[in-house]
Tab-separated table of C-alpha atoms in Angstrom:
chain	number	residue	atom	x	y	z
D	1	UNK	CA	-56.000	33.859	-33.324
D	2	UNK	CA	-54.031	31.248	-34.945
D	3	UNK	CA	-51.580	31.537	-32.179
D	4	UNK	CA	-54.552	30.590	-29.726
D	5	UNK	CA	-55.410	27.601	-31.830
D	6	UNK	CA	-51.940	26.634	-32.236
D	7	UNK	CA	-51.311	26.716	-28.369
D	8	UNK	CA	-54.794	25.027	-27.941
D	9	UNK	CA	-53.667	22.024	-29.997
D	10	UNK	CA	-50.176	21.702	-28.704
D	11	UNK	CA	-50.844	22.597	-25.115
D	12	UNK	CA	-50.542	18.788	-23.938
D	13	UNK	CA	-47.223	18.431	-25.731
D	14	UNK	CA	-46.111	21.609	-24.261
D	15	UNK	CA	-46.891	20.503	-20.553
D	16	UNK	CA	-44.856	17.275	-21.218
D	17	UNK	CA	-41.995	18.893	-22.823
D	18	UNK	CA	-41.131	21.703	-20.877
D	19	UNK	CA	-40.623	19.906	-17.648
D	20	UNK	CA	-38.779	17.056	-19.465
D	21	UNK	CA	-36.475	19.961	-20.797
D	22	UNK	CA	-35.975	21.197	-17.194
D	23	UNK	CA	-35.166	18.271	-15.696
D	24	UNK	CA	-32.605	17.031	-18.104
D	25	UNK	CA	-31.078	20.285	-17.553
D	26	UNK	CA	-30.989	19.811	-13.898
D	27	UNK	CA	-29.453	16.419	-14.131
D	28	UNK	CA	-27.215	17.431	-16.762
D	29	UNK	CA	-25.656	19.922	-14.155
D	30	UNK	CA	-25.226	17.626	-11.271
D	31	UNK	CA	-22.181	16.105	-9.938
D	32	UNK	CA	-21.729	12.423	-10.036
D	33	UNK	CA	-20.609	10.715	-6.765
D	34	UNK	CA	-17.915	8.113	-7.088
D	35	UNK	CA	-19.389	4.612	-7.836
D	36	UNK	CA	-16.599	3.075	-5.476
D	37	UNK	CA	-15.865	5.859	-2.901
D	38	UNK	CA	-13.175	3.880	-0.941
D	39	UNK	CA	-10.930	3.250	-4.016
D	40	UNK	CA	-11.656	7.053	-5.295
D	41	UNK	CA	-10.414	8.129	-1.593
D	42	UNK	CA	-7.281	5.909	-1.548
D	43	UNK	CA	-6.552	6.983	-5.301
D	44	UNK	CA	-6.814	10.543	-3.912
D	45	UNK	CA	-4.626	9.715	-1.301
D	46	UNK	CA	-1.784	8.045	-3.629
D	47	UNK	CA	-2.226	11.469	-5.788
D	48	UNK	CA	-1.264	13.370	-2.598
D	49	UNK	CA	1.501	11.405	-1.828
D	50	UNK	CA	3.101	11.729	-5.150
D	51	UNK	CA	2.553	15.710	-4.716
D	52	UNK	CA	4.014	15.470	-1.172
D	53	UNK	CA	7.273	13.348	-2.585
D	54	UNK	CA	7.600	16.111	-5.331
D	55	UNK	CA	7.044	19.058	-2.717
D	56	UNK	CA	9.846	17.291	-0.297
D	57	UNK	CA	12.270	17.128	-3.306
D	58	UNK	CA	11.956	20.489	-4.564
D	59	UNK	CA	11.911	22.123	-1.078
D	60	UNK	CA	14.854	19.983	-0.268
D	61	UNK	CA	13.263	18.702	3.030
D	62	UNK	CA	14.887	15.325	3.767
D	63	UNK	CA	12.667	14.448	6.626
D	64	UNK	CA	9.685	15.075	4.791
D	65	UNK	CA	10.977	12.778	1.876
D	66	UNK	CA	12.142	9.924	4.133
D	67	UNK	CA	8.351	9.946	5.958
D	68	UNK	CA	7.048	8.919	2.661
D	69	UNK	CA	9.385	5.843	1.880
D	70	UNK	CA	8.850	2.294	3.793
D	71	UNK	CA	11.829	1.356	5.989
D	72	UNK	CA	13.159	-0.929	3.380
D	73	UNK	CA	16.941	-1.565	2.396
D	74	UNK	CA	16.263	-1.179	-1.185
D	75	UNK	CA	14.942	2.372	-1.006
D	76	UNK	CA	18.507	2.914	1.424
D	77	UNK	CA	20.161	4.079	-1.891
D	78	UNK	CA	17.426	6.237	-3.027
D	79	UNK	CA	17.464	8.134	0.450
D	80	UNK	CA	21.588	8.522	-0.067
D	81	UNK	CA	20.874	9.798	-3.779
D	82	UNK	CA	18.068	12.397	-2.574
D	83	UNK	CA	20.372	14.030	0.246
D	84	UNK	CA	23.395	13.843	-1.965
D	85	UNK	CA	21.125	16.015	-4.489
D	86	UNK	CA	20.257	18.454	-1.415
D	87	UNK	CA	23.641	19.066	-0.767
D	88	UNK	CA	24.707	19.609	-4.087
D	89	UNK	CA	22.071	21.891	-5.644
D	90	UNK	CA	20.888	25.200	-4.354
D	91	UNK	CA	17.662	24.985	-6.224
D	92	UNK	CA	15.407	22.242	-7.553
D	93	UNK	CA	12.344	22.562	-9.964
D	94	UNK	CA	10.591	19.400	-10.672
D	95	UNK	CA	7.120	18.641	-12.228
D	96	UNK	CA	5.946	15.259	-11.936
D	97	UNK	CA	3.087	14.428	-13.876
D	98	UNK	CA	0.885	10.999	-13.327
D	99	UNK	CA	0.473	9.242	-16.673
D	100	UNK	CA	-1.337	6.099	-15.640
D	101	UNK	CA	-2.240	4.398	-11.923
D	102	UNK	CA	-2.549	0.798	-11.504
D	103	UNK	CA	-3.998	-0.505	-8.067
D	104	UNK	CA	-4.055	-4.101	-7.241
D	105	UNK	CA	-4.727	-4.976	-3.756
D	106	UNK	CA	-1.932	-3.355	-1.683
D	107	UNK	CA	0.104	-2.567	-4.575
D	108	UNK	CA	0.153	0.606	-6.426
D	109	UNK	CA	1.928	1.384	-9.276
D	110	UNK	CA	2.084	5.064	-10.454
D	111	UNK	CA	3.348	5.585	-13.968
D	112	UNK	CA	4.924	9.162	-14.126
D	113	UNK	CA	6.602	11.425	-16.519
D	114	UNK	CA	8.739	14.239	-15.383
D	115	UNK	CA	11.236	17.135	-15.940
D	116	UNK	CA	13.055	19.368	-13.899
D	117	UNK	CA	15.736	21.865	-13.619
D	118	UNK	CA	18.630	21.847	-11.273
D	119	UNK	CA	21.093	24.534	-10.288
D	120	UNK	CA	24.312	24.229	-8.282
D	121	UNK	CA	24.339	27.989	-7.576
D	122	UNK	CA	22.049	30.810	-8.213
D	123	UNK	CA	24.260	32.378	-10.569
D	124	UNK	CA	25.798	29.361	-12.146
D	125	UNK	CA	24.525	27.302	-15.029
D	126	UNK	CA	21.677	24.907	-14.822
D	127	UNK	CA	20.525	21.568	-16.149
D	128	UNK	CA	17.575	20.609	-17.560
D	129	UNK	CA	16.538	16.763	-17.603
D	130	UNK	CA	13.293	14.600	-18.104
D	131	UNK	CA	12.333	10.946	-17.813
D	132	UNK	CA	9.887	8.443	-17.290
D	133	UNK	CA	9.621	6.107	-14.215
D	134	UNK	CA	7.268	4.221	-12.099
D	135	UNK	CA	6.627	4.937	-8.414
D	136	UNK	CA	5.653	1.621	-6.277
D	137	UNK	CA	3.613	2.597	-3.438
D	138	UNK	CA	1.861	0.229	-0.750
D	139	UNK	CA	-0.667	0.885	2.049
D	140	UNK	CA	-4.532	1.480	1.853
D	141	UNK	CA	-4.741	4.479	4.740
D	142	UNK	CA	-1.293	5.051	4.878
D	143	UNK	CA	0.479	5.492	1.384
D	144	UNK	CA	4.399	4.758	1.462
D	145	UNK	CA	6.797	4.104	-1.406
D	146	UNK	CA	8.025	0.633	-1.691
D	147	UNK	CA	10.262	0.806	-4.963
D	148	UNK	CA	11.216	2.880	-7.718
D	149	UNK	CA	11.843	1.594	-11.279
D	150	UNK	CA	13.098	3.424	-14.427
D	151	UNK	CA	14.396	6.923	-14.842
D	152	UNK	CA	13.330	9.148	-12.099
D	153	UNK	CA	14.849	12.675	-10.984
D	154	UNK	CA	16.383	11.406	-7.944
D	155	UNK	CA	20.085	11.181	-7.902
D	156	UNK	CA	20.610	13.869	-10.540
D	157	UNK	CA	24.106	14.495	-8.845
D	158	UNK	CA	25.413	11.747	-10.499
D	159	UNK	CA	23.782	11.838	-13.905
D	160	UNK	CA	23.833	15.627	-14.944
D	161	UNK	CA	26.601	17.804	-16.970
D	162	UNK	CA	27.117	21.343	-16.480
D	163	UNK	CA	28.417	23.440	-18.855
D	164	UNK	CA	31.401	24.822	-17.879
């Protein structure tokens, strides 16, 4: 009897609270669309370009690596160093992590940290290294590397000391 009196007095409150709780629960689980879908899509293309650069280097795919570069003179040395790495090392393991990205018009700066392992032969010793650098990209629909800055893993042939 007491329960019925309580429910009778508070039916109105329950009728309001229950739908509000369900509506809040439903909206809390929904996925929000990006506020700027074009910028988000471009950001995703840059992330994919960085992953493709990492995979081309690890897989020692010279043409795949070259496809991600703008045809600029300042990248000729990078390309030569990468080809030398491919000729020197039998195995390359690399983990590139994006720390921060700045997109300003057509210019994209991806601040990355990395760590890797390079082996001359499968049976021989390996060398490890890590560092930070900036990958400078350009483009909107097609994202291509235009310059690098800092300590990046490309050209390790001349930088690593292998134990005897």
